[in-house]
Amino acid sequence: MRNRVIKLGKVLGVAHAEAIDVDSGEVICIARHTKYMPTSLLLKMLLGPLMPLTKIMASLATKENTAEIGKEAWLDKLFQFQDIAANKQCGRINVVDYHNNPMGVCHGGSQALMMEMLGHKAATDGLVATSAPLLRSISVTYLSPGRGALDLGVVPVVSDKYSTSLCVKIQSERGSLVSEGILTFITGSIIESKARL
């Protein structure tokens, strides 16, 4: 991983990250993260000068729950969906401690993984016109804290001969929108044309 802060202001912070293949040295994935910066005085202290103490407290709070998972756990074990519909377009997941950030709400990275996993299940079950859909990009907007059981739903947005975009929404049990993601999959025609080159 290689990352850098692009901008850090009073209202927004923007970071850029790249995942690099260890063997080839090639960049295989990039991410851009925009964060709303204003927080309470307590949070500023916990994430500022008291950050070493915050890390220790967070590791102690989650130690018992993460021990059983282990380093080599599969994502399907970490994110266990329930009540997945036959068409794979909706499902539910119970948020547990290892999905959360130190503030006790579902971490944005956990939500993005949930979206990708259910979105891929729906795509391979017929929402994308290829037998092996390839995820090209994902963009996630976070709207409210996620706790307890979260419901996910997938709907197609737009499709052409080169790609299909799906919208994955995460809602609380009460129906409040927690986050929304747009996943774009490359379709078979462009995959096949690249393979011929």
Coordinates of N, CA and C in Angstrom, one line a residue:
M1 N 0.8 -1.2 0.0 CA 0.0 0.0 0.0 C 0.9 1.2 0.0
R2 N 0.4 2.2 -0.8 CA 1.1 3.5 -0.8 C 0.0 4.6 -0.6
N3 N 0.1 5.4 0.3 CA -1.0 6.4 0.5 C -0.4 7.8 0.8
R4 N -1.2 8.8 0.5 CA -0.8 10.2 0.8 C -2.0 11.0 1.1
V5 N -1.9 12.1 1.8 CA -3.0 13.0 2.0 C -2.8 14.1 1.0
I6 N -3.9 14.3 0.2 CA -3.9 15.2 -0.9 C -4.3 16.6 -0.4
K7 N -5.3 16.7 0.5 CA -5.7 17.9 1.1 C -6.2 17.7 2.5
L8 N -5.9 18.6 3.4 CA -6.4 18.5 4.7 C -6.8 19.9 5.1
G9 N -8.1 20.1 5.2 CA -8.6 21.4 5.5 C -9.5 21.4 6.8
K10 N -10.1 22.5 7.1 CA -11.0 22.6 8.3 C -12.3 21.8 8.1
V11 N -12.7 21.6 6.9 CA -14.0 20.9 6.7 C -13.8 19.5 6.0
L12 N -12.9 19.4 5.0 CA -12.7 18.1 4.4 C -11.3 17.7 4.3
G13 N -11.1 16.4 4.3 CA -9.7 15.9 4.1 C -9.8 14.9 3.0
V14 N -8.9 14.9 2.1 CA -8.9 14.0 1.0 C -7.6 13.1 1.0
A15 N -7.7 11.8 0.9 CA -6.5 10.9 0.9 C -6.6 10.1 -0.4
H16 N -5.4 9.7 -0.9 CA -5.3 8.9 -2.0 C -4.4 7.6 -1.7
A17 N -4.9 6.5 -2.0 CA -4.2 5.2 -1.7 C -4.0 4.4 -3.0
E18 N -3.0 3.6 -3.0 CA -2.7 2.7 -4.1 C -2.3 1.3 -3.6
A19 N -2.9 0.3 -4.1 CA -2.5 -1.1 -3.8 C -1.5 -1.5 -4.9
I20 N -0.3 -2.1 -4.5 CA 0.7 -2.4 -5.4 C 1.0 -3.9 -5.3
D21 N 1.1 -4.5 -6.5 CA 1.4 -5.9 -6.6 C 2.9 -6.1 -6.2
V22 N 3.1 -6.9 -5.2 CA 4.4 -7.1 -4.6 C 5.4 -7.7 -5.6
D23 N 5.0 -8.6 -6.5 CA 5.9 -9.3 -7.4 C 6.2 -8.3 -8.6
S24 N 5.2 -7.7 -9.2 CA 5.4 -6.9 -10.4 C 5.7 -5.5 -10.1
G25 N 5.3 -5.0 -9.0 CA 5.4 -3.6 -8.7 C 4.4 -2.7 -9.3
E26 N 3.4 -3.3 -10.0 CA 2.4 -2.5 -10.7 C 1.3 -2.1 -9.7
V27 N 0.7 -1.0 -10.0 CA -0.5 -0.5 -9.2 C -1.7 -1.3 -9.7
I28 N -2.4 -2.0 -8.8 CA -3.5 -2.8 -9.2 C -4.8 -2.2 -8.8
C29 N -4.8 -1.2 -8.0 CA -6.0 -0.6 -7.5 C -5.7 0.7 -6.9
I30 N -6.6 1.7 -7.1 CA -6.5 3.0 -6.5 C -7.7 3.4 -5.7
A31 N -7.6 4.2 -4.7 CA -8.8 4.6 -3.9 C -8.6 6.1 -3.6
R32 N -9.7 6.8 -3.5 CA -9.8 8.2 -3.1 C -10.8 8.3 -2.0
H33 N -10.4 8.8 -0.9 CA -11.3 8.9 0.3 C -11.4 10.3 0.7
T34 N -12.7 10.8 0.8 CA -13.0 12.1 1.3 C -13.6 12.0 2.6
K35 N -13.1 12.8 3.6 CA -13.6 12.7 5.0 C -14.1 14.0 5.5
Y36 N -15.2 14.0 6.1 CA -15.7 15.3 6.7 C -15.0 15.4 8.0
M37 N -14.3 16.6 8.2 CA -13.4 16.7 9.3 C -14.0 17.2 10.7
P38 N -14.9 18.2 10.7 CA -15.4 18.7 12.0 C -15.9 17.6 12.9
T39 N -15.4 17.6 14.1 CA -15.8 16.6 15.1 C -15.9 17.3 16.5
S40 N -16.4 16.5 17.4 CA -16.5 17.1 18.8 C -15.1 17.2 19.4
L41 N -15.0 18.0 20.5 CA -13.7 18.2 21.1 C -13.1 16.9 21.6
L42 N -14.0 16.0 22.2 CA -13.5 14.7 22.7 C -12.9 13.9 21.6
L43 N -13.6 13.8 20.4 CA -13.1 13.0 19.3 C -11.8 13.6 18.8
K44 N -11.7 14.9 18.7 CA -10.5 15.5 18.3 C -9.3 15.1 19.2
M45 N -9.6 15.0 20.5 CA -8.5 14.6 21.4 C -8.2 13.1 21.3
L46 N -9.2 12.3 21.1 CA -9.0 10.9 21.0 C -8.3 10.5 19.7
L47 N -8.6 11.3 18.6 CA -7.9 11.0 17.3 C -6.7 11.9 17.1
G48 N -6.4 12.7 18.0 CA -5.2 13.6 17.9 C -4.1 13.2 18.9
P49 N -3.9 14.0 19.9 CA -2.8 13.7 20.9 C -3.0 12.4 21.7
L50 N -4.2 11.9 21.8 CA -4.5 10.7 22.6 C -4.6 9.5 21.7
M51 N -4.2 9.6 20.4 CA -4.3 8.5 19.5 C -3.6 7.2 20.0
P52 N -2.4 7.2 20.5 CA -1.8 6.0 21.0 C -2.7 5.3 22.1
L53 N -3.3 6.1 23.0 CA -4.2 5.5 24.0 C -5.5 5.0 23.4
T54 N -6.0 5.7 22.4 CA -7.2 5.2 21.7 C -7.0 3.9 21.0
K55 N -5.8 3.7 20.4 CA -5.5 2.4 19.7 C -5.4 1.3 20.7
I56 N -4.8 1.5 21.9 CA -4.7 0.5 22.9 C -6.1 0.1 23.4
M57 N -6.9 1.1 23.7 CA -8.3 0.8 24.2 C -9.1 0.1 23.2
A58 N -9.0 0.5 21.9 CA -9.7 -0.2 20.8 C -9.3 -1.6 20.7
S59 N -8.0 -1.9 20.8 CA -7.5 -3.3 20.6 C -8.0 -4.1 21.8
L60 N -8.0 -3.6 23.0 CA -8.5 -4.3 24.2 C -10.0 -4.6 24.1
A61 N -10.8 -3.6 23.5 CA -12.2 -3.8 23.4 C -12.6 -4.8 22.4
T62 N -11.8 -5.1 21.4 CA -12.1 -6.0 20.3 C -11.3 -7.3 20.4
K63 N -10.4 -7.4 21.3 CA -9.5 -8.5 21.3 C -10.2 -9.9 21.4
E64 N -11.2 -10.0 22.3 CA -11.9 -11.3 22.5 C -12.7 -11.7 21.3
N65 N -13.3 -10.7 20.6 CA -14.1 -11.0 19.5 C -13.4 -11.3 18.2
T66 N -12.1 -10.8 18.1 CA -11.4 -11.0 16.8 C -10.5 -12.2 16.9
A67 N -10.2 -12.7 18.1 CA -9.3 -13.9 18.3 C -9.8 -15.1 17.5
E68 N -11.1 -15.4 17.5 CA -11.6 -16.6 16.9 C -11.5 -16.5 15.3
I69 N -11.4 -15.3 14.8 CA -11.4 -15.1 13.3 C -10.1 -15.6 12.7
G70 N -9.0 -15.1 13.3 CA -7.7 -15.4 12.8 C -7.3 -14.6 11.6
K71 N -6.0 -14.7 11.2 CA -5.5 -13.9 10.1 C -5.9 -14.4 8.7
E72 N -6.2 -15.7 8.6 CA -6.4 -16.2 7.3 C -7.9 -16.5 7.0
A73 N -8.8 -15.8 7.8 CA -10.2 -16.0 7.6 C -10.7 -15.6 6.2
W74 N -11.7 -16.3 5.7 CA -12.3 -15.9 4.4 C -13.3 -14.8 4.7
L75 N -13.5 -14.0 3.7 CA -14.5 -12.9 3.8 C -15.9 -13.4 4.1
D76 N -16.2 -14.6 3.6 CA -17.5 -15.1 3.8 C -17.7 -15.5 5.3
K77 N -16.6 -15.7 6.0 CA -16.7 -16.0 7.4 C -16.8 -14.7 8.2
L78 N -16.1 -13.7 7.8 CA -16.2 -12.4 8.4 C -17.5 -11.7 8.2
F79 N -18.1 -11.8 7.0 CA -19.3 -11.2 6.7 C -20.4 -12.2 6.3
Q80 N -21.1 -12.7 7.3 CA -22.1 -13.7 7.1 C -23.5 -13.2 6.9
F81 N -23.9 -13.2 5.6 CA -25.2 -12.8 5.2 C -26.3 -13.7 5.7
Q82 N -27.4 -13.2 6.0 CA -28.6 -14.0 6.3 C -29.7 -13.6 5.4
D83 N -30.7 -14.4 5.2 CA -31.9 -14.1 4.5 C -31.6 -13.6 3.1
I84 N -30.6 -14.2 2.4 CA -30.3 -13.8 1.0 C -31.5 -14.2 0.1
A85 N -32.0 -13.3 -0.7 CA -33.1 -13.7 -1.6 C -32.6 -14.6 -2.7
A86 N -33.5 -15.4 -3.3 CA -33.2 -16.3 -4.3 C -32.4 -15.7 -5.5
N87 N -32.8 -14.4 -5.8 CA -32.1 -13.7 -6.9 C -30.8 -13.0 -6.4
K88 N -30.5 -13.2 -5.2 CA -29.2 -12.6 -4.6 C -29.3 -11.1 -4.6
Q89 N -30.5 -10.4 -4.7 CA -30.5 -9.0 -4.8 C -30.8 -8.3 -3.4
C90 N -31.0 -9.1 -2.4 CA -31.1 -8.5 -1.1 C -30.7 -9.5 0.0
G91 N -30.3 -8.9 1.1 CA -29.8 -9.8 2.2 C -29.7 -9.0 3.5
R92 N -29.4 -9.6 4.6 CA -29.2 -9.0 5.9 C -27.9 -9.4 6.5
I93 N -27.3 -8.5 7.3 CA -26.1 -8.9 8.0 C -26.2 -8.3 9.4
N94 N -25.8 -9.0 10.4 CA -25.7 -8.5 11.7 C -24.3 -7.9 12.0
V95 N -24.3 -6.7 12.3 CA -23.0 -6.0 12.6 C -22.5 -6.4 14.0
V96 N -21.3 -6.9 14.0 CA -20.6 -7.3 15.3 C -19.4 -6.5 15.5
D97 N -18.7 -6.6 16.6 CA -17.7 -5.8 17.0 C -16.6 -5.6 16.0
Y98 N -16.2 -6.7 15.3 CA -15.1 -6.6 14.4 C -15.4 -5.9 13.1
H99 N -16.7 -5.6 12.9 CA -17.1 -4.8 11.7 C -17.0 -3.3 12.1
N100 N -16.9 -3.0 13.3 CA -17.0 -1.6 13.8 C -15.7 -0.8 13.8
N101 N -15.8 0.5 13.9 CA -14.7 1.4 14.1 C -14.6 1.6 15.6
P102 N -13.6 2.3 16.1 CA -13.5 2.5 17.6 C -14.6 3.2 18.3
M103 N -15.5 3.9 17.4 CA -16.6 4.6 18.0 C -17.9 3.7 18.1
G104 N -17.7 2.4 17.7 CA -18.8 1.5 18.0 C -19.9 1.4 16.9
V105 N -19.6 2.0 15.7 CA -20.5 1.9 14.6 C -19.8 1.2 13.4
C106 N -20.6 0.7 12.5 CA -20.0 -0.1 11.4 C -19.0 0.7 10.6
H107 N -17.8 0.2 10.4 CA -16.8 0.9 9.7 C -17.1 1.0 8.2
G108 N -16.7 2.2 7.6 CA -17.0 2.4 6.2 C -16.4 1.3 5.3
G109 N -15.2 0.8 5.7 CA -14.6 -0.2 4.9 C -15.4 -1.5 5.0
S110 N -15.9 -1.8 6.1 CA -16.8 -3.0 6.3 C -18.0 -2.9 5.4
Q111 N -18.6 -1.7 5.4 CA -19.8 -1.5 4.5 C -19.5 -1.6 3.0
A112 N -18.3 -1.1 2.6 CA -17.9 -1.3 1.2 C -17.7 -2.7 0.9
L113 N -17.1 -3.5 1.8 CA -17.0 -5.0 1.5 C -18.3 -5.7 1.4
M114 N -19.2 -5.3 2.3 CA -20.6 -5.9 2.3 C -21.2 -5.6 0.9
M115 N -21.1 -4.4 0.5 CA -21.7 -4.0 -0.8 C -21.1 -4.8 -2.0
E116 N -19.7 -4.9 -1.9 CA -19.1 -5.6 -3.0 C -19.4 -7.1 -3.0
M117 N -19.5 -7.7 -1.9 CA -19.9 -9.1 -1.8 C -21.3 -9.4 -2.3
L118 N -22.3 -8.6 -1.8 CA -23.6 -8.9 -2.3 C -23.8 -8.4 -3.7
G119 N -23.2 -7.3 -4.1 CA -23.3 -6.9 -5.5 C -22.7 -7.9 -6.4
H120 N -21.6 -8.6 -6.1 CA -21.0 -9.6 -6.9 C -21.9 -10.8 -7.0
K121 N -22.5 -11.2 -5.8 CA -23.5 -12.3 -5.9 C -24.6 -12.0 -6.8
A122 N -25.2 -10.8 -6.8 CA -26.3 -10.5 -7.6 C -25.8 -10.4 -9.1
A123 N -24.6 -9.9 -9.3 CA -24.1 -9.8 -10.7 C -23.9 -11.2 -11.3
T124 N -23.4 -12.1 -10.6 CA -23.2 -13.5 -11.1 C -24.5 -14.2 -11.2
D125 N -25.5 -13.8 -10.6 CA -26.8 -14.5 -10.6 C -27.7 -13.9 -11.7
G126 N -27.2 -13.1 -12.6 CA -27.9 -12.6 -13.8 C -28.1 -11.1 -14.0
L127 N -27.7 -10.3 -13.0 CA -27.9 -8.9 -13.2 C -26.9 -8.3 -14.2
V128 N -25.8 -9.0 -14.4 CA -24.8 -8.6 -15.4 C -24.7 -9.6 -16.5
A129 N -24.7 -9.1 -17.7 CA -24.7 -10.0 -18.9 C -23.4 -10.7 -19.2
T130 N -22.8 -11.4 -18.3 CA -21.6 -12.2 -18.5 C -21.6 -13.2 -17.3
S131 N -21.0 -14.3 -17.6 CA -20.9 -15.4 -16.6 C -19.8 -15.1 -15.5
A132 N -18.9 -14.2 -15.9 CA -17.8 -13.9 -14.9 C -17.6 -12.4 -14.9
P133 N -18.5 -11.7 -14.2 CA -18.4 -10.2 -14.1 C -17.2 -9.8 -13.3
L134 N -16.5 -8.7 -13.9 CA -15.3 -8.2 -13.3 C -15.6 -6.8 -12.8
L135 N -15.4 -6.6 -11.4 CA -15.7 -5.3 -10.8 C -14.7 -4.3 -11.3
R136 N -15.1 -3.2 -11.8 CA -14.2 -2.2 -12.3 C -14.0 -1.0 -11.3
S137 N -15.1 -0.6 -10.7 CA -15.0 0.4 -9.7 C -16.2 0.4 -8.7
I138 N -15.9 1.0 -7.6 CA -17.0 1.1 -6.5 C -16.8 2.5 -5.9
S139 N -18.0 3.2 -5.7 CA -18.0 4.5 -5.1 C -19.1 4.4 -4.0
V140 N -18.7 4.8 -2.8 CA -19.6 4.6 -1.6 C -19.8 6.0 -1.0
T141 N -21.1 6.3 -0.7 CA -21.4 7.5 0.1 C -22.0 7.1 1.4
Y142 N -21.4 7.6 2.5 CA -21.9 7.3 3.8 C -22.8 8.4 4.4
L143 N -24.0 7.9 4.9 CA -25.0 8.9 5.2 C -25.4 8.9 6.7
S144 N -25.3 7.8 7.4 CA -25.7 7.7 8.8 C -25.0 6.5 9.5
P145 N -24.9 6.5 10.8 CA -24.2 5.4 11.5 C -25.0 4.1 11.3
G146 N -24.2 3.0 11.1 CA -24.8 1.7 11.0 C -24.6 0.8 12.2
R147 N -25.7 0.3 12.8 CA -25.5 -0.5 14.0 C -26.6 -1.7 13.9
G148 N -26.3 -2.7 14.6 CA -27.2 -3.9 14.7 C -27.4 -4.6 13.4
A149 N -28.6 -5.0 13.0 CA -28.8 -5.6 11.7 C -29.0 -4.6 10.6
L150 N -28.3 -4.9 9.5 CA -28.4 -4.0 8.4 C -28.9 -4.8 7.2
D151 N -29.8 -4.1 6.4 CA -30.4 -4.7 5.2 C -29.8 -4.1 4.0
L152 N -29.4 -5.0 3.1 CA -28.8 -4.6 1.8 C -29.7 -4.9 0.7
G153 N -29.7 -4.0 -0.3 CA -30.5 -4.3 -1.5 C -29.7 -3.9 -2.8
V154 N -29.9 -4.6 -3.8 CA -29.1 -4.3 -5.1 C -30.1 -4.1 -6.2
V155 N -30.0 -3.0 -7.0 CA -30.8 -2.7 -8.1 C -29.9 -2.3 -9.3
P156 N -30.2 -2.7 -10.5 CA -29.5 -2.2 -11.7 C -29.7 -0.7 -11.9
V157 N -28.7 0.0 -12.4 CA -28.8 1.4 -12.6 C -28.8 1.7 -14.1
V158 N -27.7 1.2 -14.8 CA -27.6 1.4 -16.2 C -26.7 0.3 -16.8
S159 N -27.0 0.0 -18.0 CA -26.2 -1.1 -18.7 C -26.0 -0.8 -20.1
D160 N -24.8 -1.1 -20.7 CA -24.6 -1.0 -22.1 C -23.7 -2.2 -22.5
K161 N -23.2 -2.3 -23.7 CA -22.5 -3.5 -24.1 C -21.1 -3.6 -23.5
Y162 N -20.7 -2.5 -22.8 CA -19.3 -2.6 -22.1 C -19.4 -2.7 -20.6
S163 N -20.4 -2.2 -20.0 CA -20.5 -2.3 -18.5 C -21.9 -2.2 -18.0
T164 N -22.0 -2.6 -16.7 CA -23.3 -2.6 -16.0 C -23.0 -2.0 -14.6
S165 N -23.8 -1.0 -14.3 CA -23.7 -0.4 -13.0 C -24.8 -0.8 -12.1
L166 N -24.5 -1.2 -10.8 CA -25.5 -1.6 -9.9 C -25.4 -0.6 -8.7
C167 N -26.6 -0.4 -8.1 CA -26.7 0.4 -6.9 C -26.9 -0.5 -5.7
V168 N -26.1 -0.5 -4.7 CA -26.3 -1.3 -3.5 C -26.6 -0.3 -2.3
K169 N -27.7 -0.5 -1.7 CA -28.1 0.4 -0.5 C -28.1 -0.4 0.7
I170 N -27.5 0.2 1.8 CA -27.6 -0.4 3.1 C -28.5 0.4 4.0
Q171 N -29.5 -0.2 4.6 CA -30.4 0.4 5.5 C -30.5 -0.2 6.9
S172 N -30.8 0.6 7.8 CA -31.0 0.1 9.2 C -32.3 -0.7 9.3
E173 N -32.5 -1.3 10.4 CA -33.8 -2.1 10.6 C -35.0 -1.1 10.5
R174 N -34.8 0.1 10.9 CA -35.9 1.1 10.8 C -36.1 1.7 9.5
G175 N -35.3 1.3 8.5 CA -35.4 1.8 7.2 C -34.6 3.1 6.8
S176 N -33.8 3.6 7.8 CA -32.9 4.7 7.5 C -31.8 4.3 6.6
L177 N -31.5 5.1 5.6 CA -30.4 4.9 4.7 C -29.1 5.1 5.4
V178 N -28.2 4.1 5.4 CA -26.9 4.1 6.1 C -25.9 4.5 5.1
S179 N -25.9 3.9 3.9 CA -24.9 4.2 2.9 C -25.4 3.6 1.5
E180 N -24.8 4.1 0.5 CA -25.2 3.8 -0.9 C -23.9 3.6 -1.7
G181 N -23.9 2.6 -2.5 CA -22.7 2.4 -3.3 C -23.1 2.1 -4.8
I182 N -22.2 2.6 -5.7 CA -22.4 2.3 -7.1 C -21.3 1.4 -7.5
L183 N -21.6 0.2 -8.0 CA -20.6 -0.7 -8.4 C -20.7 -0.9 -10.0
T184 N -19.6 -0.7 -10.7 CA -19.6 -0.9 -12.1 C -18.8 -2.1 -12.5
F185 N -19.5 -3.0 -13.2 CA -18.9 -4.3 -13.7 C -18.6 -4.2 -15.2
I186 N -17.5 -4.7 -15.6 CA -17.2 -4.9 -17.0 C -17.9 -6.1 -17.5
T187 N -18.5 -5.9 -18.7 CA -19.3 -7.0 -19.3 C -18.4 -7.9 -20.2
G188 N -18.9 -9.0 -20.6 CA -18.2 -10.0 -21.4 C -17.6 -9.5 -22.6
S189 N -18.3 -8.6 -23.4 CA -17.8 -8.1 -24.7 C -16.4 -7.4 -24.5
I190 N -16.3 -6.6 -23.6 CA -15.0 -5.9 -23.4 C -13.9 -6.8 -22.8
I191 N -14.3 -7.7 -22.0 CA -13.4 -8.7 -21.4 C -12.8 -9.5 -22.6
E192 N -13.7 -10.0 -23.4 CA -13.3 -10.8 -24.6 C -12.4 -10.1 -25.5
S193 N -12.7 -8.8 -25.8 CA -11.9 -8.0 -26.7 C -10.5 -7.8 -26.2
K194 N -10.4 -7.6 -24.8 CA -9.1 -7.4 -24.2 C -8.3 -8.7 -24.2
A195 N -9.0 -9.8 -24.1 CA -8.3 -11.1 -24.1 C -7.7 -11.4 -25.5
R196 N -8.3 -10.9 -26.6 CA -7.8 -11.1 -27.9 C -6.6 -10.3 -28.2
L197 N -6.4 -9.2 -27.5 CA -5.3 -8.3 -27.8 C -3.9 -8.9 -27.5

